[in-house]
Amino acid sequence: MCGIVGVVSNAPVNQLIYDSLLLLQHRGQDAAGIVTQQDRKFFMHKAKGMVKDVFRTRNMRALPGSCGLGQVRYPTAGNAFSEEEAQPFYVNAPFGIVLVHNGNLTNAQALKAEIFNTDHRHINTESDSEVLLNVLADELDKATRGKPMRVGDVFTAVRAVHKRIRGSYAVIALIAGHGVLAFRDPFGIRPLCMGRSSEGTVMLASESVVVDGTGHVFDRDIAPGEAVFIDLEGRVSAQQCADLPRLNPCIFEFVYLARPDSVMDGISVYQARLNLGETLAKRVISTVPPSEIDVVIPIPESSRPSAMQLAQLLGLPYREGFVKNRYVGRTFIMPGQAVRKKSVRQKLNVIGSEFKGRNVLLVDDSIVRGTTSREIVQMAREAGANKVYMASAAPPVRYPNVYGIDMPTVEELVAHGRTVEEVRQIIGADALIYQDVDAMKQAIGQLNGRLSGFDASCFDGVYVTGDIQAEDIARMNASRVKTVEDEADTSRLALPNHQGD
């Protein structure tokens, strides 16, 4: 899960890219980077930390030029502590290329060996993004054959890249002296869109909120498998470079990851969450009679639209019962589960009057480990709730995600191999209501009839790229980002100012 942006303009872009990364901060808090180009020379600054901490005035002054890229990183593979794995990545040949990537390559290890043995290229980090950059560089080298680069050569290279790599990828690359290239995997798993300004600036970004929030006009989404090239004068060329493209976006983007004010692949994220609340209301009625519920309370932040819609349809009061501390941020080193529980209480506090003597229905966007849910249920009981019901706007998370979301291993997923009743007992709720998988797909899919379907692998175990076996998942789990004892606080409440609230 990362956020990426690319800009071609006729004015300095450093501030614009910085502002864009702030709008994408919810997609990654571990590292940030910006690269700009002036007179064929790249200027780069990247480091671990939040955007506001990585870039000081002196850093911004050292980023001249009218085109550039930026990325915020939430690592899912590699070394979380390595400054070298912050993006953008750079390779000097051919031409000089810098690249930012959102997604996860499922065949990165095989490619790494192929790059070394066949292409004679060296990979210096554990990041699959560096692998992707070198595959692109190798294919662009083959396409140009030592001659000046033409736009057609770029599309030829991307077509070859699609044939070599597997997994999810939204990519923006800056080719020195030529322009900006963007492309998306043939399934459209990770999002990417384009916008323009009246002054001629062309922008590419993970979410439409970046286009809107920086005063640009949304143009369109990049299609699955499509490549777009923007030269340094702002001229845009596009070509479909995949043989069998189909639109299967990651459904977890709509459930949780994306900001509610974004529109992705023609679907309003906010409306998608309202629809999830509507279908969840039907599930609640079949489990707990509305007459036994006094109040509906969301778990901040992204469950609010679903909780509001659910409350309205059931004719129940909607109340804010939890206040999120926006200034705690991520806790990077935490010695064990006991401290993780403490961190939930640091990030969330109850408004006791909304719980005392009431039967409360708590609504969350999803339940992953169950650790956070169990602690929240306990907090509600301590605040005086008579009964605590829990509803999840998403179905049970039973399978790991291999396409760029930091999902835990199956052993850590509370719903894996357990019934709903067993999960209810673990989190300590009086009732537990999950969204239905098919109902979720229908609720969101009806907002855009052009979709082929979704990547909903963490819910249904179906991996749309068709190349994932049990041994692949085991290997990827082994390469997951490790912190000290792998015990950093990765609960969703650890994401600061999530959804821009």
Short mmCIF file of C-alpha atoms in Angstrom, two decimals:
data_model
loop_
_atom_site.label_atom_id
_atom_site.label_comp_id
_atom_site.label_asym_id
_atom_site.label_seq_id
_atom_site.Cartn_x
_atom_site.Cartn_y
_atom_site.Cartn_z
CA MET A 1 0.00 0.00 0.00
CA CYS A 2 1.69 3.17 -1.24
CA GLY A 3 0.71 6.47 -2.76
CA ILE A 4 2.38 7.79 -5.93
CA VAL A 5 2.24 11.00 -7.95
CA GLY A 6 3.88 12.31 -11.13
CA VAL A 7 3.74 15.81 -12.63
CA VAL A 8 4.78 17.44 -15.91
CA SER A 9 4.44 21.22 -15.84
CA ASN A 10 5.91 24.46 -17.14
CA ALA A 11 6.54 25.72 -13.61
CA PRO A 12 8.44 24.38 -10.55
CA VAL A 13 6.74 21.23 -9.26
CA ASN A 14 8.41 20.62 -5.88
CA GLN A 15 5.65 22.28 -3.84
CA LEU A 16 2.92 20.66 -5.92
CA ILE A 17 4.36 17.19 -5.39
CA TYR A 18 4.77 17.88 -1.67
CA ASP A 19 1.12 18.96 -1.41
CA SER A 20 0.09 15.86 -3.36
CA LEU A 21 1.96 13.57 -0.97
CA LEU A 22 0.20 15.17 1.98
CA LEU A 23 -3.09 14.23 0.31
CA LEU A 24 -1.79 10.66 -0.07
CA GLN A 25 -0.34 10.36 3.43
CA HIS A 26 -3.06 7.88 4.43
CA ARG A 27 -1.58 5.41 1.93
CA GLY A 28 1.82 5.25 3.62
CA GLN A 29 3.53 6.70 6.67
CA ASP A 30 6.86 4.87 6.83
CA ALA A 31 8.84 6.80 4.19
CA ALA A 32 8.48 9.54 1.59
CA GLY A 33 10.47 10.70 -1.42
CA ILE A 34 10.47 13.25 -4.22
CA VAL A 35 12.57 13.44 -7.38
CA THR A 36 12.59 16.34 -9.85
CA GLN A 37 14.36 16.93 -13.15
CA GLN A 38 16.08 20.05 -14.44
CA ASP A 39 18.28 20.06 -17.55
CA ARG A 40 18.37 16.25 -17.68
CA LYS A 41 19.67 16.09 -14.11
CA PHE A 42 17.70 14.40 -11.33
CA PHE A 43 17.40 15.91 -7.87
CA MET A 44 16.16 13.55 -5.17
CA HIS A 45 15.40 13.53 -1.48
CA LYS A 46 13.88 10.58 0.36
CA ALA A 47 13.88 9.36 3.95
CA LYS A 48 11.89 7.43 6.51
CA GLY A 49 9.02 9.26 8.18
CA MET A 50 5.97 11.35 7.44
CA VAL A 51 5.97 13.88 4.58
CA LYS A 52 6.06 16.89 6.90
CA ASP A 53 9.10 15.47 8.70
CA VAL A 54 11.03 14.24 5.65
CA PHE A 55 10.94 17.53 3.72
CA ARG A 56 12.31 20.69 5.31
CA THR A 57 12.77 24.03 3.56
CA ARG A 58 16.37 23.21 2.62
CA ASN A 59 15.24 19.93 1.04
CA MET A 60 12.54 21.63 -0.98
CA ARG A 61 14.96 24.26 -2.29
CA ALA A 62 17.18 21.43 -3.52
CA LEU A 63 14.40 20.03 -5.76
CA PRO A 64 14.30 22.31 -8.83
CA GLY A 65 12.60 21.50 -12.10
CA SER A 66 9.25 21.41 -13.85
CA CYS A 67 8.61 17.66 -13.77
CA GLY A 68 8.97 15.06 -11.07
CA LEU A 69 7.64 12.15 -9.04
CA GLY A 70 6.74 11.47 -5.42
CA GLN A 71 5.83 8.52 -3.23
CA VAL A 72 4.66 7.75 0.28
CA ARG A 73 5.54 4.22 1.37
CA TYR A 74 3.87 1.64 3.52
CA PRO A 75 6.15 -1.36 3.08
CA THR A 76 4.80 -4.86 2.57
CA ALA A 77 8.03 -6.62 1.65
CA GLY A 78 11.69 -5.99 2.31
CA ASN A 79 13.32 -4.07 5.13
CA ALA A 80 11.16 -1.48 6.89
CA PHE A 81 14.22 0.14 8.49
CA SER A 82 16.26 0.66 5.32
CA GLU A 83 16.49 4.22 4.03
CA GLU A 84 17.63 2.70 0.74
CA GLU A 85 14.23 1.10 0.20
CA ALA A 86 12.43 4.43 0.29
CA GLN A 87 11.32 5.45 -3.20
CA PRO A 88 11.90 6.76 -5.85
CA PHE A 89 14.46 4.27 -7.23
CA TYR A 90 17.04 5.28 -9.83
CA VAL A 91 18.98 3.51 -12.58
CA ASN A 92 21.38 5.33 -14.89
CA ALA A 93 20.84 3.36 -18.10
CA PRO A 94 19.27 3.62 -20.52
CA PHE A 95 18.86 7.41 -20.49
CA GLY A 96 18.46 7.61 -16.71
CA ILE A 97 15.18 6.46 -15.14
CA VAL A 98 13.59 7.09 -11.75
CA LEU A 99 10.48 5.16 -10.71
CA VAL A 100 7.76 4.99 -8.06
CA HIS A 101 5.53 1.97 -7.64
CA ASN A 102 2.37 1.05 -5.77
CA GLY A 103 1.64 -2.66 -5.58
CA ASN A 104 3.47 -5.94 -5.13
CA LEU A 105 5.12 -8.25 -7.65
CA THR A 106 4.27 -11.88 -7.02
CA ASN A 107 7.22 -13.20 -9.06
CA ALA A 108 9.86 -10.79 -7.74
CA GLN A 109 12.25 -13.50 -6.54
CA ALA A 110 12.30 -15.30 -9.88
CA LEU A 111 12.74 -12.00 -11.69
CA LYS A 112 15.63 -11.02 -9.44
CA ALA A 113 17.52 -14.16 -10.42
CA GLU A 114 16.65 -13.64 -14.09
CA ILE A 115 17.82 -10.03 -14.01
CA PHE A 116 21.17 -11.06 -12.55
CA ASN A 117 21.82 -14.13 -14.70
CA THR A 118 20.36 -12.98 -18.03
CA ASP A 119 20.19 -9.18 -18.01
CA HIS A 120 23.38 -8.77 -15.97
CA ARG A 121 21.82 -6.17 -13.71
CA HIS A 122 22.45 -5.80 -10.00
CA ILE A 123 19.64 -5.39 -7.44
CA ASN A 124 20.88 -3.72 -4.26
CA THR A 125 17.80 -3.90 -2.02
CA GLU A 126 15.04 -6.34 -1.10
CA SER A 127 12.41 -4.11 -2.73
CA ASP A 128 10.36 -5.50 -5.60
CA SER A 129 10.12 -1.93 -6.91
CA GLU A 130 13.84 -1.98 -7.73
CA VAL A 131 13.27 -5.25 -9.57
CA LEU A 132 10.45 -3.65 -11.56
CA LEU A 133 12.63 -0.64 -12.41
CA ASN A 134 15.40 -2.87 -13.77
CA VAL A 135 12.97 -4.93 -15.85
CA LEU A 136 11.61 -1.70 -17.35
CA ALA A 137 15.13 -0.38 -17.98
CA ASP A 138 16.19 -3.63 -19.65
CA GLU A 139 13.13 -3.68 -21.92
CA LEU A 140 13.53 0.00 -22.82
CA ASP A 141 17.16 -0.70 -23.69
CA LYS A 142 16.08 -3.54 -25.99
CA ALA A 143 13.35 -1.41 -27.59
CA THR A 144 15.66 1.50 -28.43
CA ARG A 145 18.67 -0.62 -29.47
CA GLY A 146 21.09 2.23 -28.82
CA LYS A 147 19.08 4.70 -30.94
CA PRO A 148 17.23 7.87 -29.84
CA MET A 149 14.05 7.01 -27.96
CA ARG A 150 10.68 7.36 -29.65
CA VAL A 151 7.29 7.19 -27.95
CA GLY A 152 6.59 3.89 -29.70
CA ASP A 153 9.69 2.41 -28.05
CA VAL A 154 8.23 3.21 -24.62
CA PHE A 155 5.03 1.33 -25.41
CA THR A 156 7.02 -1.60 -26.80
CA ALA A 157 8.97 -1.75 -23.55
CA VAL A 158 5.84 -1.67 -21.41
CA ARG A 159 4.26 -4.44 -23.48
CA ALA A 160 7.33 -6.57 -22.75
CA VAL A 161 7.23 -5.63 -19.05
CA HIS A 162 3.64 -6.87 -18.82
CA LYS A 163 4.76 -10.23 -20.22
CA ARG A 164 7.55 -10.60 -17.66
CA ILE A 165 6.10 -9.43 -14.37
CA ARG A 166 3.16 -10.69 -12.32
CA GLY A 167 1.16 -9.16 -9.52
CA SER A 168 -0.18 -5.67 -8.94
CA TYR A 169 1.51 -2.50 -10.08
CA ALA A 170 0.68 1.10 -10.71
CA VAL A 171 3.90 2.72 -11.92
CA ILE A 172 5.09 6.23 -12.72
CA ALA A 173 8.60 6.65 -14.17
CA LEU A 174 10.57 9.71 -15.24
CA ILE A 175 12.91 9.18 -18.18
CA ALA A 176 15.65 11.82 -18.22
CA GLY A 177 15.25 14.35 -20.99
CA HIS A 178 12.13 12.72 -22.39
CA GLY A 179 9.14 12.75 -20.06
CA VAL A 180 6.97 10.79 -17.67
CA LEU A 181 5.66 7.26 -18.25
CA ALA A 182 2.78 5.69 -16.32
CA PHE A 183 1.27 2.23 -16.61
CA ARG A 184 -1.03 -0.08 -14.71
CA ASP A 185 -1.17 -3.86 -14.37
CA PRO A 186 -3.50 -5.73 -16.79
CA PHE A 187 -6.03 -6.36 -13.99
CA GLY A 188 -6.11 -2.77 -12.73
CA ILE A 189 -5.66 -3.99 -9.15
CA ARG A 190 -3.95 -0.85 -7.87
CA PRO A 191 -5.44 2.55 -8.81
CA LEU A 192 -4.00 5.30 -11.00
CA CYS A 193 -5.63 8.37 -12.55
CA MET A 194 -4.76 11.49 -14.53
CA GLY A 195 -5.70 15.16 -14.19
CA ARG A 196 -4.89 18.46 -15.86
CA SER A 197 -4.78 22.17 -15.09
CA SER A 198 -5.76 25.10 -17.28
CA GLU A 199 -2.08 26.12 -17.33
CA GLY A 200 -1.08 22.89 -19.04
CA THR A 201 0.12 20.84 -16.07
CA VAL A 202 -0.54 17.10 -16.36
CA MET A 203 -0.72 15.07 -13.16
CA LEU A 204 -0.82 11.35 -12.42
CA ALA A 205 -1.80 10.08 -8.97
CA SER A 206 -3.05 7.09 -7.00
CA GLU A 207 -6.31 8.81 -6.06
CA SER A 208 -8.51 11.51 -7.56
CA VAL A 209 -8.41 13.45 -4.28
CA VAL A 210 -4.90 14.55 -5.26
CA VAL A 211 -6.16 16.00 -8.53
CA ASP A 212 -9.08 17.76 -6.84
CA GLY A 213 -7.11 18.90 -3.81
CA THR A 214 -4.39 20.60 -5.85
CA GLY A 215 -6.77 22.57 -8.07
CA HIS A 216 -6.59 20.31 -11.13
CA VAL A 217 -9.42 18.81 -13.14
CA PHE A 218 -9.88 15.05 -13.18
CA ASP A 219 -9.38 13.67 -16.68
CA ARG A 220 -9.68 9.88 -16.42
CA ASP A 221 -8.42 6.69 -14.83
CA ILE A 222 -5.52 4.91 -16.47
CA ALA A 223 -7.00 1.71 -17.90
CA PRO A 224 -5.75 -1.74 -16.89
CA GLY A 225 -2.71 -2.62 -19.00
CA GLU A 226 -2.56 0.88 -20.49
CA ALA A 227 0.59 2.97 -20.76
CA VAL A 228 0.54 6.78 -20.87
CA PHE A 229 3.55 8.88 -21.87
CA ILE A 230 3.71 12.63 -21.23
CA ASP A 231 6.58 14.45 -22.93
CA LEU A 232 8.25 17.48 -21.37
CA GLU A 233 5.93 19.82 -23.32
CA GLY A 234 2.88 18.17 -21.78
CA ARG A 235 1.78 16.21 -24.85
CA VAL A 236 0.03 12.98 -23.86
CA SER A 237 0.25 9.71 -25.78
CA ALA A 238 -1.49 6.51 -24.68
CA GLN A 239 -1.62 2.90 -25.83
CA GLN A 240 -3.06 -0.35 -24.54
CA CYS A 241 -0.07 -2.62 -23.93
CA ALA A 242 -1.66 -5.76 -22.45
CA ASP A 243 -3.13 -8.62 -24.45
CA LEU A 244 -6.17 -9.36 -22.26
CA PRO A 245 -6.80 -6.39 -19.96
CA ARG A 246 -9.69 -6.56 -17.50
CA LEU A 247 -10.74 -4.29 -14.68
CA ASN A 248 -10.54 -6.07 -11.32
CA PRO A 249 -9.67 -3.36 -8.78
CA CYS A 250 -8.81 -4.24 -5.20
CA ILE A 251 -12.08 -4.13 -3.26
CA PHE A 252 -10.23 -3.31 -0.03
CA GLU A 253 -9.52 0.13 -1.52
CA PHE A 254 -13.24 0.86 -1.30
CA VAL A 255 -13.71 -0.86 2.05
CA TYR A 256 -10.88 0.88 3.84
CA LEU A 257 -7.73 2.08 2.06
CA ALA A 258 -8.85 5.00 -0.09
CA ARG A 259 -10.06 8.38 1.10
CA PRO A 260 -13.86 8.72 0.99
CA ASP A 261 -13.59 11.84 -1.20
CA SER A 262 -11.83 9.90 -3.97
CA VAL A 263 -13.47 8.43 -7.06
CA MET A 264 -11.66 5.32 -8.28
CA ASP A 265 -12.44 3.53 -11.54
CA GLY A 266 -15.69 5.44 -11.78
CA ILE A 267 -16.81 4.54 -8.25
CA SER A 268 -17.25 7.06 -5.45
CA VAL A 269 -15.52 5.59 -2.40
CA TYR A 270 -18.01 7.39 -0.16
CA GLN A 271 -20.99 5.97 -2.03
CA ALA A 272 -19.44 2.51 -1.95
CA ARG A 273 -19.27 2.71 1.85
CA LEU A 274 -22.85 3.95 2.06
CA ASN A 275 -23.90 0.94 0.00
CA LEU A 276 -21.97 -1.38 2.30
CA GLY A 277 -23.89 0.09 5.24
CA GLU A 278 -27.16 -0.60 3.44
CA THR A 279 -26.39 -4.28 2.84
CA LEU A 280 -24.94 -4.65 6.33
CA ALA A 281 -28.22 -3.35 7.79
CA LYS A 282 -30.02 -6.34 6.28
CA ARG A 283 -27.52 -8.69 7.93
CA VAL A 284 -27.97 -6.99 11.29
CA ILE A 285 -31.75 -7.41 11.18
CA SER A 286 -31.36 -11.14 10.67
CA THR A 287 -29.09 -11.43 13.72
CA VAL A 288 -30.14 -8.78 16.25
CA PRO A 289 -33.63 -7.22 16.26
CA PRO A 290 -33.26 -3.41 15.93
CA SER A 291 -35.50 -3.07 19.01
CA GLU A 292 -32.64 -4.54 21.05
CA ILE A 293 -30.20 -1.87 19.86
CA ASP A 294 -30.19 1.57 21.49
CA VAL A 295 -27.47 3.30 19.48
CA VAL A 296 -25.11 2.79 16.50
CA ILE A 297 -21.50 3.89 17.06
CA PRO A 298 -18.75 3.81 14.39
CA ILE A 299 -15.10 2.93 15.01
CA PRO A 300 -13.27 5.97 13.58
CA GLU A 301 -12.65 6.81 10.79
CA SER A 302 -13.53 4.92 7.62
CA SER A 303 -16.57 3.06 8.99
CA ARG A 304 -18.57 6.27 9.46
CA PRO A 305 -20.43 6.29 6.11
CA SER A 306 -21.46 2.64 6.52
CA ALA A 307 -22.51 3.19 10.14
CA MET A 308 -24.57 6.28 9.26
CA GLN A 309 -26.41 4.51 6.45
CA LEU A 310 -27.04 1.46 8.62
CA ALA A 311 -28.42 3.58 11.46
CA GLN A 312 -30.71 5.50 9.13
CA LEU A 313 -32.15 2.35 7.55
CA LEU A 314 -32.74 0.73 10.95
CA GLY A 315 -34.24 3.91 12.40
CA LEU A 316 -31.65 4.02 15.18
CA PRO A 317 -29.70 6.93 16.68
CA TYR A 318 -26.20 7.41 15.29
CA ARG A 319 -23.69 8.69 17.82
CA GLU A 320 -19.96 9.30 18.04
CA GLY A 321 -18.81 7.24 21.01
CA PHE A 322 -15.07 7.16 20.34
CA VAL A 323 -12.64 10.04 19.89
CA LYS A 324 -9.45 9.35 17.98
CA ASN A 325 -6.24 11.05 19.03
CA ARG A 326 -4.89 12.36 15.75
CA TYR A 327 -1.45 13.19 17.09
CA VAL A 328 -0.19 9.88 18.43
CA GLY A 329 0.93 8.52 15.04
CA ARG A 330 2.50 5.15 14.51
CA THR A 331 4.28 3.34 17.31
CA PHE A 332 7.24 1.80 15.53
CA ILE A 333 8.68 -0.48 18.20
CA MET A 334 6.31 -2.20 20.58
CA PRO A 335 7.35 -5.14 22.79
CA GLY A 336 4.40 -7.43 22.28
CA GLN A 337 0.64 -7.70 22.24
CA ALA A 338 0.19 -6.16 25.70
CA VAL A 339 1.69 -2.94 24.41
CA ARG A 340 -0.40 -3.09 21.24
CA LYS A 341 -3.51 -3.15 23.44
CA LYS A 342 -2.23 -0.14 25.31
CA SER A 343 -1.68 1.67 22.01
CA VAL A 344 -5.34 1.21 21.03
CA ARG A 345 -6.33 3.04 24.21
CA GLN A 346 -3.80 5.76 23.47
CA LYS A 347 -5.33 6.31 20.05
CA LEU A 348 -8.99 5.92 21.00
CA ASN A 349 -10.96 7.21 23.96
CA VAL A 350 -14.61 6.66 24.86
CA ILE A 351 -17.36 9.18 25.47
CA GLY A 352 -18.86 7.40 28.45
CA SER A 353 -22.32 8.96 28.25
CA GLU A 354 -22.95 7.27 24.87
CA PHE A 355 -22.40 3.80 26.35
CA LYS A 356 -23.68 3.84 29.93
CA GLY A 357 -26.75 1.64 30.34
CA ARG A 358 -27.18 1.09 26.57
CA ASN A 359 -27.11 -1.78 24.10
CA VAL A 360 -24.63 -0.50 21.52
CA LEU A 361 -23.95 -1.65 17.98
CA LEU A 362 -20.33 -0.91 17.05
CA VAL A 363 -19.60 -0.69 13.32
CA ASP A 364 -16.09 -1.17 11.94
CA ASP A 365 -14.91 -1.25 8.33
CA SER A 366 -13.27 -4.67 8.77
CA ILE A 367 -11.84 -7.03 11.38
CA VAL A 368 -8.35 -8.34 10.66
CA ARG A 369 -6.41 -9.62 13.67
CA GLY A 370 -9.24 -9.12 16.12
CA THR A 371 -6.85 -7.58 18.66
CA THR A 372 -8.21 -4.07 18.16
CA SER A 373 -11.84 -5.25 18.10
CA ARG A 374 -11.43 -7.15 21.36
CA GLU A 375 -9.96 -4.13 23.09
CA ILE A 376 -12.66 -1.81 21.75
CA VAL A 377 -15.43 -4.15 22.94
CA GLN A 378 -13.80 -4.17 26.37
CA MET A 379 -13.59 -0.38 26.39
CA ALA A 380 -17.32 -0.18 25.60
CA ARG A 381 -18.13 -2.52 28.49
CA GLU A 382 -15.95 -0.56 30.89
CA ALA A 383 -17.83 2.59 29.84
CA GLY A 384 -21.04 0.98 31.09
CA ALA A 385 -22.61 -0.62 28.03
CA ASN A 386 -25.22 -3.29 28.83
CA LYS A 387 -24.58 -5.23 25.62
CA VAL A 388 -21.99 -4.73 22.92
CA TYR A 389 -22.78 -5.92 19.38
CA MET A 390 -20.11 -5.69 16.67
CA ALA A 391 -20.80 -5.34 12.94
CA SER A 392 -18.16 -5.39 10.18
CA ALA A 393 -18.87 -3.60 6.89
CA ALA A 394 -16.55 -6.15 5.26
CA PRO A 395 -16.75 -9.95 5.26
CA PRO A 396 -14.38 -12.06 7.37
CA VAL A 397 -10.75 -11.56 6.35
CA ARG A 398 -9.69 -15.19 5.95
CA TYR A 399 -6.80 -15.07 3.47
CA PRO A 400 -3.57 -13.08 3.09
CA ASN A 401 -3.29 -10.33 0.49
CA VAL A 402 -0.40 -10.66 -1.96
CA TYR A 403 -1.03 -7.53 -4.03
CA GLY A 404 0.43 -4.81 -1.85
CA ILE A 405 -1.64 -4.63 1.36
CA ASP A 406 0.18 -5.50 4.57
CA MET A 407 -2.16 -8.29 5.62
CA PRO A 408 -0.91 -10.56 8.41
CA THR A 409 -0.13 -14.22 7.87
CA VAL A 410 -3.07 -16.65 8.00
CA GLU A 411 -2.11 -17.61 11.55
CA GLU A 412 -2.68 -14.01 12.64
CA LEU A 413 -6.02 -13.54 10.86
CA VAL A 414 -8.68 -14.02 13.51
CA ALA A 415 -11.29 -15.33 11.02
CA HIS A 416 -9.01 -17.84 9.29
CA GLY A 417 -10.21 -21.35 10.05
CA ARG A 418 -12.78 -20.11 12.57
CA THR A 419 -16.56 -19.77 12.54
CA VAL A 420 -18.25 -16.46 13.17
CA GLU A 421 -19.27 -17.74 16.60
CA GLU A 422 -15.66 -18.55 17.46
CA VAL A 423 -14.55 -15.08 16.39
CA ARG A 424 -17.37 -13.55 18.44
CA GLN A 425 -16.12 -15.34 21.51
CA ILE A 426 -12.56 -14.19 20.88
CA ILE A 427 -13.47 -10.50 20.60
CA GLY A 428 -15.97 -10.75 23.46
CA ALA A 429 -19.02 -9.26 21.72
CA ASP A 430 -22.60 -10.26 22.50
CA ALA A 431 -23.22 -10.65 18.76
CA LEU A 432 -21.01 -10.42 15.68
CA ILE A 433 -22.40 -9.56 12.25
CA TYR A 434 -20.24 -9.75 9.12
CA GLN A 435 -20.93 -8.46 5.63
CA ASP A 436 -21.62 -11.14 3.02
CA VAL A 437 -18.94 -11.51 0.30
CA ASP A 438 -21.35 -11.55 -2.64
CA ALA A 439 -23.41 -8.72 -1.16
CA MET A 440 -20.24 -6.64 -0.80
CA LYS A 441 -19.27 -7.21 -4.43
CA GLN A 442 -22.78 -6.37 -5.60
CA ALA A 443 -23.04 -3.27 -3.42
CA ILE A 444 -19.86 -1.77 -4.86
CA GLY A 445 -19.92 -3.33 -8.34
CA GLN A 446 -23.31 -1.87 -9.19
CA LEU A 447 -21.69 1.59 -9.15
CA ASN A 448 -19.76 0.77 -12.34
CA GLY A 449 -21.03 -1.80 -14.82
CA ARG A 450 -17.70 -1.82 -16.70
CA LEU A 451 -15.95 -3.79 -13.98
CA SER A 452 -15.00 -7.38 -14.75
CA GLY A 453 -15.04 -8.07 -11.03
CA PHE A 454 -12.84 -7.37 -8.04
CA ASP A 455 -9.73 -8.62 -6.42
CA ALA A 456 -11.36 -9.70 -3.16
CA SER A 457 -8.72 -12.31 -2.36
CA CYS A 458 -8.44 -11.49 1.33
CA PHE A 459 -12.15 -12.33 1.64
CA ASP A 460 -12.73 -15.13 -0.88
CA GLY A 461 -9.25 -16.56 -1.46
CA VAL A 462 -9.47 -16.05 -5.25
CA TYR A 463 -6.30 -14.41 -6.63
CA VAL A 464 -7.19 -12.75 -9.92
CA THR A 465 -3.72 -13.01 -11.47
CA GLY A 466 -4.09 -16.79 -11.41
CA ASP A 467 -0.49 -17.46 -10.44
CA ILE A 468 -0.75 -17.81 -6.65
CA GLN A 469 -0.28 -21.16 -4.94
CA ALA A 470 0.07 -22.04 -1.25
CA GLU A 471 3.86 -22.14 -1.56
CA ASP A 472 3.85 -18.64 -3.10
CA ILE A 473 1.94 -17.29 -0.12
CA ALA A 474 4.36 -18.98 2.28
CA ARG A 475 7.32 -17.47 0.45
CA MET A 476 5.78 -13.98 0.46
CA ASN A 477 4.96 -14.26 4.14
CA ALA A 478 8.63 -15.03 4.75
CA SER A 479 9.57 -11.80 2.95
CA ARG A 480 7.05 -9.62 4.76
CA VAL A 481 8.46 -6.49 6.32
CA LYS A 482 9.98 -7.34 9.67
CA THR A 483 10.21 -4.85 12.50
CA VAL A 484 11.72 -5.62 15.87
CA GLU A 485 10.22 -9.07 16.63
CA ASP A 486 7.65 -8.17 13.93
CA GLU A 487 5.59 -6.49 16.64
CA ALA A 488 5.10 -2.97 15.38
CA ASP A 489 1.58 -1.65 15.80
CA THR A 490 -0.04 -2.44 12.46
CA SER A 491 -3.65 -2.10 13.56
CA ARG A 492 -5.72 0.22 11.40
CA LEU A 493 -5.97 2.64 14.32
CA ALA A 494 -2.22 3.13 13.96
CA LEU A 495 -2.73 5.11 10.76
CA PRO A 496 -2.64 8.81 11.69
CA ASN A 497 -5.26 11.19 10.27
CA HIS A 498 -6.63 8.36 8.18
CA GLN A 499 -9.00 9.37 5.38
CA GLY A 500 -7.84 12.96 5.78
CA ASP A 501 -10.02 13.57 8.82
#
